[in-house]
PDB file of C-alpha atoms (C1' of nucleotides) in Angstrom:
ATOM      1  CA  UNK U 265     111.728  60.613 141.532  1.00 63.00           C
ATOM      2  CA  UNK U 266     108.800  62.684 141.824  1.00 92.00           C
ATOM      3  CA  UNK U 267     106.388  62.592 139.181  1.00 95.00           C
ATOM      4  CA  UNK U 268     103.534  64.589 138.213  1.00 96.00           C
ATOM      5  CA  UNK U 269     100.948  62.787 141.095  1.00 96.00           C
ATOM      6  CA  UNK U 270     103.894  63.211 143.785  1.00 95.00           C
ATOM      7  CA  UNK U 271     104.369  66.735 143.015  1.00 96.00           C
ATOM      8  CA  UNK U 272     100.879  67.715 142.839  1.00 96.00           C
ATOM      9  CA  UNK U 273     100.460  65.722 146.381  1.00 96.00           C
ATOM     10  CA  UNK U 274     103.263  68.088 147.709  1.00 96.00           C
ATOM     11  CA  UNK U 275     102.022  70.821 146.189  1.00 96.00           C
ATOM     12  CA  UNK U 276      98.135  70.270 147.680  1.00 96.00           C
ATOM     13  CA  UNK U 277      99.753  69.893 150.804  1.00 95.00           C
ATOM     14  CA  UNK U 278     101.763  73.211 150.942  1.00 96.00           C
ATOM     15  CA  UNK U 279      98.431  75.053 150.625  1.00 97.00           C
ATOM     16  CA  UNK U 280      98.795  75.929 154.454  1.00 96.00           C
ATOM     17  CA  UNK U 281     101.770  78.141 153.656  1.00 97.00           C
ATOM     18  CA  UNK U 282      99.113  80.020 151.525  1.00 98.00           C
ATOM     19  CA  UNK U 283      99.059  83.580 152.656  1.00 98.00           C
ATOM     20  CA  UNK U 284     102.086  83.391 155.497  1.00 98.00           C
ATOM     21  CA  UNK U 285     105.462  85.802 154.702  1.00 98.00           C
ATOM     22  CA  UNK U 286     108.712  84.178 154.385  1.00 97.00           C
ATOM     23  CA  UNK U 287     110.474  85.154 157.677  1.00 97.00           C
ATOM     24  CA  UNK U 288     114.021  83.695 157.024  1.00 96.00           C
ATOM     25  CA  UNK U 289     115.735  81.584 154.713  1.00 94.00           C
ATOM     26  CA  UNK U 290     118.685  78.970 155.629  1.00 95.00           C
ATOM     27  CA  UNK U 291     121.189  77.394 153.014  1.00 94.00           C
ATOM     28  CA  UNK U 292     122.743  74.324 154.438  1.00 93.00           C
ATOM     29  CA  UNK U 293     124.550  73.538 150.778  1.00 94.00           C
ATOM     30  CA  UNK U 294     125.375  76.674 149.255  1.00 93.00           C
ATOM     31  CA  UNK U 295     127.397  74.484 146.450  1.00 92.00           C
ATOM     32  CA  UNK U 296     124.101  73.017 145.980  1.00 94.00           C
ATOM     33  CA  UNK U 297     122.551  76.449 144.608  1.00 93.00           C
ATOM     34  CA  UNK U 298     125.467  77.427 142.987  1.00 91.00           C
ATOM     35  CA  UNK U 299     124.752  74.397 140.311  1.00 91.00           C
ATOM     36  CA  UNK U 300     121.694  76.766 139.186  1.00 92.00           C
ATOM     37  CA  UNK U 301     124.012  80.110 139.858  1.00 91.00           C
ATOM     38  CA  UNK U 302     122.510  81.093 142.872  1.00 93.00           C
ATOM     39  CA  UNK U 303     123.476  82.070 145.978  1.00 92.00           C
ATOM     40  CA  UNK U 304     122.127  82.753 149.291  1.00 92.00           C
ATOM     41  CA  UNK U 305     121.928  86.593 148.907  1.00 93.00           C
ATOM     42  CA  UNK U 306     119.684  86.566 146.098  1.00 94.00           C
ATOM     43  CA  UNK U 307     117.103  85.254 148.101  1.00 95.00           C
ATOM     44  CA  UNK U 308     117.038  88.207 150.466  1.00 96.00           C
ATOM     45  CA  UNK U 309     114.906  89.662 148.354  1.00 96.00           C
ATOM     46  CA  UNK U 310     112.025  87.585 149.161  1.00 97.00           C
ATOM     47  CA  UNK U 311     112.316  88.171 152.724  1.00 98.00           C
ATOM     48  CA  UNK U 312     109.288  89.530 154.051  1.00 98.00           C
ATOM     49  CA  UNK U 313     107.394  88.692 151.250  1.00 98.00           C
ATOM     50  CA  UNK U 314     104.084  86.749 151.405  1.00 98.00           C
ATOM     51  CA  UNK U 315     103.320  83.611 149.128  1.00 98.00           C
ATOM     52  CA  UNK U 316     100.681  84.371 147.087  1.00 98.00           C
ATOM     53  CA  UNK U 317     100.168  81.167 145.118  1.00 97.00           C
ATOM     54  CA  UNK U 318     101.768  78.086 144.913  1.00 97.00           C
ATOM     55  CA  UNK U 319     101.691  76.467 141.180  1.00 96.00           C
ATOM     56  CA  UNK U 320     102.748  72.855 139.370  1.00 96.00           C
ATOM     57  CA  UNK U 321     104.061  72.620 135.762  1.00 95.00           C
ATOM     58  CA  UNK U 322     104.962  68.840 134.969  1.00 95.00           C
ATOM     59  CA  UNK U 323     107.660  68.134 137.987  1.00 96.00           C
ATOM     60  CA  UNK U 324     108.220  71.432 138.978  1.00 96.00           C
ATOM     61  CA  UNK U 325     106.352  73.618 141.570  1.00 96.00           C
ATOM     62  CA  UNK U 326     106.786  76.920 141.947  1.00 96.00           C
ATOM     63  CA  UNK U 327     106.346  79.206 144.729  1.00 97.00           C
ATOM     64  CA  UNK U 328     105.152  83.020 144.029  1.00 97.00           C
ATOM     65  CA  UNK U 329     106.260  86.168 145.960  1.00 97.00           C
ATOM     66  CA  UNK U 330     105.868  89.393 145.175  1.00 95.00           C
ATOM     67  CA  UNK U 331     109.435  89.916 144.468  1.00 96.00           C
ATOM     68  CA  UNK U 332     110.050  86.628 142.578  1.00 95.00           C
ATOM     69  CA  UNK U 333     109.099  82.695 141.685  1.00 96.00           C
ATOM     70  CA  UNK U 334     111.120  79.900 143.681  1.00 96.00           C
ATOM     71  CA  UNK U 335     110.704  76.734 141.816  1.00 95.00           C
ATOM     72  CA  UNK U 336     112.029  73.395 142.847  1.00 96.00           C
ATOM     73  CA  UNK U 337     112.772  70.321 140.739  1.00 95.00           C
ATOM     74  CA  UNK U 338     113.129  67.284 142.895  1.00 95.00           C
ATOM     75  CA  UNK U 339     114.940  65.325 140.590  1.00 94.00           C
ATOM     76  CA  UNK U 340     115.093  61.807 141.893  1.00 92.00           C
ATOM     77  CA  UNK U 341     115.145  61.848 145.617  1.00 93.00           C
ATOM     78  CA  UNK U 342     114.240  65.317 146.421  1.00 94.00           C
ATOM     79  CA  UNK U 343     111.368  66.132 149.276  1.00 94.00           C
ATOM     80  CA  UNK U 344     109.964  69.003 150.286  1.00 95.00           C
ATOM     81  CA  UNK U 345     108.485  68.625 154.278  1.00 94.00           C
ATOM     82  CA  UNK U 346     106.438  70.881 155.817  1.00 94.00           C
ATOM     83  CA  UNK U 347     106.720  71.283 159.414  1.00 92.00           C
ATOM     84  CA  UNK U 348     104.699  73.234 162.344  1.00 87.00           C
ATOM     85  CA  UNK U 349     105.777  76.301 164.180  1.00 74.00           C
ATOM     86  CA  UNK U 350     108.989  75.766 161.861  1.00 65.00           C
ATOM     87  CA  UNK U 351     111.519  73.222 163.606  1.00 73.00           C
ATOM     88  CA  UNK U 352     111.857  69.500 163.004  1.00 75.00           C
ATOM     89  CA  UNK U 353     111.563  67.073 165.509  1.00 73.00           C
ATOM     90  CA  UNK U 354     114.357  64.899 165.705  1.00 66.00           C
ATOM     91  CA  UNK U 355     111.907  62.054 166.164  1.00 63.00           C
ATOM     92  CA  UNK U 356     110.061  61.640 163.284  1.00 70.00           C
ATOM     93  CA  UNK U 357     111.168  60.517 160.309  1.00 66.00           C
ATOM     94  CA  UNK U 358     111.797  64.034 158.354  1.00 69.00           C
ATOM     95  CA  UNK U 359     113.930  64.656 161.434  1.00 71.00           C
ATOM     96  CA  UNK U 360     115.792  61.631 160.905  1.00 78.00           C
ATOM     97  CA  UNK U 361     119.758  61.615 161.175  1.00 82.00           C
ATOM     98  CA  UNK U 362     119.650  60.327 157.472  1.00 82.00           C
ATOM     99  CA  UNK U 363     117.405  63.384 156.040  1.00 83.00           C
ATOM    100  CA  UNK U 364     119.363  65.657 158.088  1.00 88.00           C
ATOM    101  CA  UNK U 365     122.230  65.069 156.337  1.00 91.00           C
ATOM    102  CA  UNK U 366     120.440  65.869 153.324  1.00 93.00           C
ATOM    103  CA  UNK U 367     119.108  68.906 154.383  1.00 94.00           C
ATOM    104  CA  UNK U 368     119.746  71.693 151.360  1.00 95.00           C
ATOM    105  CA  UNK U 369     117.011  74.699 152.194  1.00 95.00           C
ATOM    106  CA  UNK U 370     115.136  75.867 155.386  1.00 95.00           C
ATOM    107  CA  UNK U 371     112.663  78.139 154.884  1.00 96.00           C
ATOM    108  CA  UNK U 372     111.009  79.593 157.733  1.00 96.00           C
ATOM    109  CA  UNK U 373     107.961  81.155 157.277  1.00 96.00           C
ATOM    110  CA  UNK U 374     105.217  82.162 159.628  1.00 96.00           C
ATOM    111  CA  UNK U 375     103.842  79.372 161.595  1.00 95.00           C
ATOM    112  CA  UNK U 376     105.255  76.719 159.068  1.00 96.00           C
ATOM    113  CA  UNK U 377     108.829  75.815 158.259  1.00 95.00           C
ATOM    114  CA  UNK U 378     109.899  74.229 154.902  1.00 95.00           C
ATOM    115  CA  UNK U 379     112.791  71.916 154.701  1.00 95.00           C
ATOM    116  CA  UNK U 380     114.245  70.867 151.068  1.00 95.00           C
ATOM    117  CA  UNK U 381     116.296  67.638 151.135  1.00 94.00           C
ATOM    118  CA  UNK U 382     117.883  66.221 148.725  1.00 93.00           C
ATOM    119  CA  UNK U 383     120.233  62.823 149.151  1.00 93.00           C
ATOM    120  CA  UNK U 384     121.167  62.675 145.421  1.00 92.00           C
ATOM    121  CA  UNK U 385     121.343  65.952 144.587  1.00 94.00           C
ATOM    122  CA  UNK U 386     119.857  66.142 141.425  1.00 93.00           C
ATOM    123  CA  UNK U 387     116.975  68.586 142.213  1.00 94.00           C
ATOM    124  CA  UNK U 388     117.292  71.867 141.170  1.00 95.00           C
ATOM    125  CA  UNK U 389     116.342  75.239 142.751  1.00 95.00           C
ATOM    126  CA  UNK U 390     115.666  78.314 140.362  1.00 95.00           C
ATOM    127  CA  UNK U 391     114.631  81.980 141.280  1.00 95.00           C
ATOM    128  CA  UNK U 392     113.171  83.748 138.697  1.00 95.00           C
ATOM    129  CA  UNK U 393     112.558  87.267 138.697  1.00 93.00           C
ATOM    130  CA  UNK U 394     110.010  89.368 136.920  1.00 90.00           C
ATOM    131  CA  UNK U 395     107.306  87.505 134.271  1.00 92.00           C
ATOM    132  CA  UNK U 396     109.750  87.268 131.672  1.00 92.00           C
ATOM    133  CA  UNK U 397     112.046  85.154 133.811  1.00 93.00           C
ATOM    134  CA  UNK U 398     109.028  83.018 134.400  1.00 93.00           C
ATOM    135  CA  UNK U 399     107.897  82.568 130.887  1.00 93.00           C
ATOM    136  CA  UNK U 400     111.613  81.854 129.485  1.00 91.00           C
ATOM    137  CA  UNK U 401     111.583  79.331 132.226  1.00 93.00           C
ATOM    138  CA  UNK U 402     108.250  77.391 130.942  1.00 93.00           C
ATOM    139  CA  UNK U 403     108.546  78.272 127.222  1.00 91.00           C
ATOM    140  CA  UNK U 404     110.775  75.113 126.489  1.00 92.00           C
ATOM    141  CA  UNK U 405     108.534  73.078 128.735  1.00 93.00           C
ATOM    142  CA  UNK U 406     105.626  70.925 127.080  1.00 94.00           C
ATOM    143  CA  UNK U 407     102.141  71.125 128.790  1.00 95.00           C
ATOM    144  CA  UNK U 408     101.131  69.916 131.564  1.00 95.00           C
ATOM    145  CA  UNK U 409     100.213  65.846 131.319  1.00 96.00           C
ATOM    146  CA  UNK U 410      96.651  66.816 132.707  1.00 96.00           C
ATOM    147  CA  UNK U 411      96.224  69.591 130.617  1.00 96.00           C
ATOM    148  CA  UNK U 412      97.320  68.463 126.925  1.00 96.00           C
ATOM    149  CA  UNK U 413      94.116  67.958 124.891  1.00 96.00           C
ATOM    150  CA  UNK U 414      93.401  65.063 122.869  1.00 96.00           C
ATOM    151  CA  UNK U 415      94.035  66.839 119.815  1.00 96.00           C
ATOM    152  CA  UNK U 416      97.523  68.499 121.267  1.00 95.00           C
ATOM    153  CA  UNK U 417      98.217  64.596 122.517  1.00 96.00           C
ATOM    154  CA  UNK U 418      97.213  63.533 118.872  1.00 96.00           C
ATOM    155  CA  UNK U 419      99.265  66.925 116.905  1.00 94.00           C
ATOM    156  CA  UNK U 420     102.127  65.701 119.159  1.00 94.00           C
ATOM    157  CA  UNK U 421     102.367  61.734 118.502  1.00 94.00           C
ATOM    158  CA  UNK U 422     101.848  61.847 115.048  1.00 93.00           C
ATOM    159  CA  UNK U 423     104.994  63.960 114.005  1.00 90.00           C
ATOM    160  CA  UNK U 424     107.246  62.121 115.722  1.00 91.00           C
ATOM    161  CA  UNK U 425     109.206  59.270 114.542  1.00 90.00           C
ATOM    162  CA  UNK U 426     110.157  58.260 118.585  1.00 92.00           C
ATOM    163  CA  UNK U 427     109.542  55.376 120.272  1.00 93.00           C
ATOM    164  CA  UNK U 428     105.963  56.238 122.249  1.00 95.00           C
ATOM    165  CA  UNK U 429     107.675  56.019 125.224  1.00 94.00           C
ATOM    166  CA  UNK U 430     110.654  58.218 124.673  1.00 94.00           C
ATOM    167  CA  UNK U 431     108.004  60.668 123.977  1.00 95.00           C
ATOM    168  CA  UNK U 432     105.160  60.556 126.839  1.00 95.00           C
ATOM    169  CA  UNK U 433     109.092  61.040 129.153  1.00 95.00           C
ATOM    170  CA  UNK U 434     109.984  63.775 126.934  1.00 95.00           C
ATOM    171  CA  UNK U 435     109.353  66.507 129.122  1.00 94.00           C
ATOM    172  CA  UNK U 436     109.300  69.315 126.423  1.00 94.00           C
ATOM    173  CA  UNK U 437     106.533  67.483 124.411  1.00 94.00           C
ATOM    174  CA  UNK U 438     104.164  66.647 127.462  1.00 95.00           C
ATOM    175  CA  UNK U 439     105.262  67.610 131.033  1.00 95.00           C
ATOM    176  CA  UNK U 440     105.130  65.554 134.257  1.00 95.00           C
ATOM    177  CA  UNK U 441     105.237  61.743 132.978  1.00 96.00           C
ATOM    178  CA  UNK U 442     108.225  60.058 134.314  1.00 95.00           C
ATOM    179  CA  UNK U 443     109.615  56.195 133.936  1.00 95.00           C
ATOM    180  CA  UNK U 444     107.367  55.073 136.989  1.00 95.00           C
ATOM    181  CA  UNK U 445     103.927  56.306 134.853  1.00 96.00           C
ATOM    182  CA  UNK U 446     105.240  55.804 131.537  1.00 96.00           C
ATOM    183  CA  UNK U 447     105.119  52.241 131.879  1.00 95.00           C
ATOM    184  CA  UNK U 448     101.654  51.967 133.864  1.00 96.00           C
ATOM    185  CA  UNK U 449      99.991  53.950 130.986  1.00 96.00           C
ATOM    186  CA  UNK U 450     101.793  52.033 128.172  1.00 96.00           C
ATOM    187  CA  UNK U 451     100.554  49.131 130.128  1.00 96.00           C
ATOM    188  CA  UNK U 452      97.365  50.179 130.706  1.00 96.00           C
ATOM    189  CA  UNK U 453      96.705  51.280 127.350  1.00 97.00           C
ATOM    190  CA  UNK U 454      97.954  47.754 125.812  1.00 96.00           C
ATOM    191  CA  UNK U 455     100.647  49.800 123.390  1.00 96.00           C
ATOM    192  CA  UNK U 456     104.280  48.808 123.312  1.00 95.00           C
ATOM    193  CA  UNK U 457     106.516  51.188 124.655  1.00 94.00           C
ATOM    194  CA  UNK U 458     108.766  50.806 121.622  1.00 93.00           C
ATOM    195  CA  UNK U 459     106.265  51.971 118.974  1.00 94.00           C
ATOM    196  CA  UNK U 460     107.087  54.365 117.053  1.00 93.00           C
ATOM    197  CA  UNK U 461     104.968  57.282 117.739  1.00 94.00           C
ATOM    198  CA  UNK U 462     103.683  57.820 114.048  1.00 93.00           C
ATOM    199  CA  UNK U 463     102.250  54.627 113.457  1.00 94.00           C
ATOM    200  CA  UNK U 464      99.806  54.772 116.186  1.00 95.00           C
ATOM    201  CA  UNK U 465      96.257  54.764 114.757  1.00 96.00           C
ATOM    202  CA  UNK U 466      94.054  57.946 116.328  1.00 96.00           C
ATOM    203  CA  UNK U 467      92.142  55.073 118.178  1.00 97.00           C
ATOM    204  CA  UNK U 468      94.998  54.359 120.151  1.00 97.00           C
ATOM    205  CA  UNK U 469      95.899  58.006 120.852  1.00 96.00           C
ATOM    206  CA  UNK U 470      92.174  58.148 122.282  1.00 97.00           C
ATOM    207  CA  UNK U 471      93.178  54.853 124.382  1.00 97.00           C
ATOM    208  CA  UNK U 472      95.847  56.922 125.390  1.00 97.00           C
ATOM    209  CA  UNK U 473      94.968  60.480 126.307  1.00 97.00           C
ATOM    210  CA  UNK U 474      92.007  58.975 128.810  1.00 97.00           C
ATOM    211  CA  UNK U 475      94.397  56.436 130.189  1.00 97.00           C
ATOM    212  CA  UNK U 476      97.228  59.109 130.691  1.00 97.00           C
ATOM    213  CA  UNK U 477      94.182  60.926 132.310  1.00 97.00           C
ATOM    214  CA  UNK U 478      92.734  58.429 134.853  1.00 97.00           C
ATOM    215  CA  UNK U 479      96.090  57.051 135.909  1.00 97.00           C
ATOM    216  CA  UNK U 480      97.411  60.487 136.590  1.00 96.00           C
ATOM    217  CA  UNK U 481      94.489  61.286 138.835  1.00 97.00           C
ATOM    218  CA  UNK U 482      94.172  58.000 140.354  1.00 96.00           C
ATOM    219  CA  UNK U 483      97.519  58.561 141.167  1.00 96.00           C
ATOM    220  CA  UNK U 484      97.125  61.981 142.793  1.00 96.00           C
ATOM    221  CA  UNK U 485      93.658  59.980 144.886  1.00 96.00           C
ATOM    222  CA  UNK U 486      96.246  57.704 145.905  1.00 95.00           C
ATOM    223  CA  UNK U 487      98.759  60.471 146.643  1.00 95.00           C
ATOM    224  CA  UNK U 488     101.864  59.329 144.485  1.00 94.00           C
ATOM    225  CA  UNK U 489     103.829  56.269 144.212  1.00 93.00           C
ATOM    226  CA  UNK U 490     106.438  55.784 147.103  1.00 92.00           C
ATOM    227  CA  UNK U 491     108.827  53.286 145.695  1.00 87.00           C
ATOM    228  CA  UNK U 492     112.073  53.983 147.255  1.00 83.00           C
ATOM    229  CA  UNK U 493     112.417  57.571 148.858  1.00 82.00           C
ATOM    230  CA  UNK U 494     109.257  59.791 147.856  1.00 89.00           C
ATOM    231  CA  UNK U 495     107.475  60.906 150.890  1.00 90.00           C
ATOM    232  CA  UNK U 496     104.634  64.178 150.195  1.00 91.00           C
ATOM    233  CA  UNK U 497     104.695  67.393 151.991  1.00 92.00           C
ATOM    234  CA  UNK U 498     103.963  65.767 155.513  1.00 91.00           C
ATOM    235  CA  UNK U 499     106.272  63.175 155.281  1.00 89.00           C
ATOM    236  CA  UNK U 500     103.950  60.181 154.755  1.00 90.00           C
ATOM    237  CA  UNK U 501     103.957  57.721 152.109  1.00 92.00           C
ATOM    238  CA  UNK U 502     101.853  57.692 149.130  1.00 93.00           C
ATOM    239  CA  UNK U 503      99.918  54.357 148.432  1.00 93.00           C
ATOM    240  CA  UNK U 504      99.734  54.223 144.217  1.00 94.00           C
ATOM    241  CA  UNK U 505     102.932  51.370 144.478  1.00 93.00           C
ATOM    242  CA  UNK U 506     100.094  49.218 145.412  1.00 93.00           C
ATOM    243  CA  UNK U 507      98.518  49.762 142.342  1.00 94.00           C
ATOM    244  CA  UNK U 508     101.583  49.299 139.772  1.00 94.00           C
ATOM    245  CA  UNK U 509     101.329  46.589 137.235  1.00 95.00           C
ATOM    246  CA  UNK U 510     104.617  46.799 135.456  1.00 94.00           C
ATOM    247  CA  UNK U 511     106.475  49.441 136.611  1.00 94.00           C
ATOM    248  CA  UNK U 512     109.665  47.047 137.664  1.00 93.00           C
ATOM    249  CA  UNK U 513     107.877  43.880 137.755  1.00 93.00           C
ATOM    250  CA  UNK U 514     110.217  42.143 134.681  1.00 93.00           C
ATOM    251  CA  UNK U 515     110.298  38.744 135.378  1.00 91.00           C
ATOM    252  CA  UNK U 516     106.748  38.451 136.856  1.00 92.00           C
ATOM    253  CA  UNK U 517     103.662  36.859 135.214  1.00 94.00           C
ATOM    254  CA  UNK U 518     101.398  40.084 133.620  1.00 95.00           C
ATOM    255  CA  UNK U 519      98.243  40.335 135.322  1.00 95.00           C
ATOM    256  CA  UNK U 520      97.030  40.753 132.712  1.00 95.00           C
ATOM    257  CA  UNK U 521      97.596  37.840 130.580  1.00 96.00           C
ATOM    258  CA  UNK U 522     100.042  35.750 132.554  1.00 95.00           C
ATOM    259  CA  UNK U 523     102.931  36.039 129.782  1.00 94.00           C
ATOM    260  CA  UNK U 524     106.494  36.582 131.626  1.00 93.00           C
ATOM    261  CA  UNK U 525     106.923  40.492 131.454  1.00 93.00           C
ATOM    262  CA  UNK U 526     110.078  41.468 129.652  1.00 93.00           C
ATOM    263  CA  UNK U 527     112.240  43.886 129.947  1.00 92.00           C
ATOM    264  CA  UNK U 528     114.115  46.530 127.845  1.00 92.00           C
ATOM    265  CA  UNK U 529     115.735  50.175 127.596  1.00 91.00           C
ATOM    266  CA  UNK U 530     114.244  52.971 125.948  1.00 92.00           C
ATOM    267  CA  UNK U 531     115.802  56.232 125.951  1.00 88.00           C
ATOM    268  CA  UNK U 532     118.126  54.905 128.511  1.00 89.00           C
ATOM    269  CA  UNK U 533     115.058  54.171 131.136  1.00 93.00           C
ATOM    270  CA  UNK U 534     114.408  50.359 132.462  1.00 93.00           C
ATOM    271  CA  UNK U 535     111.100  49.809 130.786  1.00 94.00           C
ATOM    272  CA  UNK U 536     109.418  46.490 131.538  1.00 94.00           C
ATOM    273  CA  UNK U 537     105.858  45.497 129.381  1.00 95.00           C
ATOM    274  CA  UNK U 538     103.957  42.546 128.498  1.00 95.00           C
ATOM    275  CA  UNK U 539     105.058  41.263 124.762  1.00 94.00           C
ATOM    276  CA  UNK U 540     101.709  39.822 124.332  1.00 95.00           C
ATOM    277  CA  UNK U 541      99.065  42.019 125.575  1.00 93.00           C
ATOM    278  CA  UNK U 542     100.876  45.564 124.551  1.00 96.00           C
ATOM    279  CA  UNK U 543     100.903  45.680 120.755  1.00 94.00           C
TER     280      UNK U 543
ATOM    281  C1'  DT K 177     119.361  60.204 119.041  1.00 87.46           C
ATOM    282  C1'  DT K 178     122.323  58.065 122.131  1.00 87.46           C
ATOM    283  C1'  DC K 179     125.200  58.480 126.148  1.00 87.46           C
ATOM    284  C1'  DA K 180     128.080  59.985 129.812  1.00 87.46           C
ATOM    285  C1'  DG K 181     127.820  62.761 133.656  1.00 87.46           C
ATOM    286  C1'  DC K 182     125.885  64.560 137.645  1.00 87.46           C
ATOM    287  C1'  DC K 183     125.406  62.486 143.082  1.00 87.46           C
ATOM    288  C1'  DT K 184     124.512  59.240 146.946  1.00 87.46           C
ATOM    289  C1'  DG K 185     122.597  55.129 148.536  1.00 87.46           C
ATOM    290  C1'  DT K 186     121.187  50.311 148.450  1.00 87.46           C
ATOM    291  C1'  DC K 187     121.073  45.743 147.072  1.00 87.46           C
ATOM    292  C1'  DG K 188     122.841  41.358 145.372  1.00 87.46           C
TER     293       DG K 188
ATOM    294  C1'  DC T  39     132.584  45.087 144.520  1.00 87.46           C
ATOM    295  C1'  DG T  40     129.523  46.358 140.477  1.00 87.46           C
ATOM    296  C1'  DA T  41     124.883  47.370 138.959  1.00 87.46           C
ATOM    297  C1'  DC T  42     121.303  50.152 139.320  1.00 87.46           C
ATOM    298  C1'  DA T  43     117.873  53.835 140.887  1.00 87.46           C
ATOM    299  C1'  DG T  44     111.926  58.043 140.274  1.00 87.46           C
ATOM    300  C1'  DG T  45     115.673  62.933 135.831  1.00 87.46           C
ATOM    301  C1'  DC T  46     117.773  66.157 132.851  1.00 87.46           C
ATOM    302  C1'  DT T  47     121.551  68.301 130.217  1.00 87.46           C
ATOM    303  C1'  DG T  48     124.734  68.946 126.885  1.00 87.46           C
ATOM    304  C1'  DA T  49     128.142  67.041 123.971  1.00 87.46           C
ATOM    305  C1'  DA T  50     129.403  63.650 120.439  1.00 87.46           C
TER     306       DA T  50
END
DNA sequence: TTCAGCCTGTCG
DNA sequence: CGACAGGCTGAA
């Protein structure tokens, strides 16, 4: 679910926890960590501890203590809900009988509780201790989607033989883009998601690096794209949905050119584009 | 490089 | 009831 603009939303609004100690940690779904080999005593460790900096990397954000990193994936329904003087109120909407179902992690720190749910499950939580643990965790990862230079962008696209899409979702080449902003920048950047990489002319690589740019960070203005599930760290929805063209919009004029949009499967993703306007 | 599998929920 | 959903992994 999350992308890159919905995780950097959550992130942004962690930044209160900024400085406070973790006073207590709470597994509701110890199966839950076990899927990453974990279990609730490893995290005693960072008990005590104060968070020192929070950081992003693609769709994963990462918490730092002293004594270790927790990172979170929140695969495709996973939310991460900050809450005041640490308890959820049954009447709002993180508080809700449905969330609370869902409810994998509570961390309690000082002043500020966090609450991980997770109704699909396929978020991941990861401790990793020491730098080295850190660095194997990144090394296979691709950088960041609002970090990759135009020349990394261009080194990237032109040695692979992939369809474009199946590389900008490719989360070792270029981290962060997922199937909602694939298709908006494909869209947006009038190239057929089925291209193959290789053949696109540097031009369009241009085209493509400042599109990937601007929607990314309108996106993050916006604060993410709440299709289905995705709320950010307060619990509110983001407003970018408003400004999809494609993204699930087969069968709909383009507004671009008025052609029927079409759609297809690319590296097992729905992709829907305009077969006249994206070339 | 494709594809099932992981999970639960929702929609038609 | 089946189809499908924002993602990733590992096996064929």
């Amino acid at each position: 679910m999350p992308e890159l603009p919905e995780v950097e939303t959550i992130k942004s609004d962690l930044q209160a926890l900024l400085g406070k100690k973790l006073r207590n940690f709470y597994c509701l779904k110890p199966e839950y960590l076990s899927k990453t080999r974990l279990s609730e005593k490893d995290f005693f460790p960072l008990l005590g501890q104060t968070l020192f900096q929070l950081s992003r990397q693609g769709k994963y954000l990462f918490f730092h203590l002293a004594t270790g990193v927790l990172c979170f994936h929140l695969g495709l329904t996973g939310s991460l809900i900050l809450t005041f003087n640490s308890s959820l109120d049954s009447n709002s909407r993180e508080g809700s009988s449905f969330l609370l179902k869902h409810l994998i992690l509570h961390l309690e720190f000082e002043d500020f509780g966090l609450h991980f749910f997770d109704p699909r499950r396929f978020g991941r939580v990861y401790l990793l201790k020491g730098k080295k643990e850190l660095d194997d965790f990144l090394s296979p990862l691709g950088k960041d989607a609002l970090a990759i230079s135009l020349e990394e962008l261009a080194e990237l696209v032109i040695q692979k033989r992939i369809p474009i899409k199946a590389l900008l979702l490719d989360q070792r080449a270029i981290a962060g883009i997922g199937n909602i902003y694939a298709d908006e920048i494909l869209f947006r950047t009038q190239i057929n998601p089925k291209r193959q990489a290789n053949t696109l002319s540097f031009s369009e690589i241009q085209r493509l690096h400042q599109v990937m740019q601007e929607t990314l960070k309108e996106a993050i203005k916006l604060r993410g794209s709440s299709v289905k599930d995705y709320v950010d760290g307060m619990g509110r929805s983001g407003l970018f949905q408003t400004k999809h063209l494609v993204y699930q919009k087969y069968g709909k004029p383009c507004p671009r050119c008025g052609t029927i949009l079409k759609k297809t499967i690319i590296g097992g993703r729905t992709t829907t584009f305009c077969p006249e306007c994206q070339k």
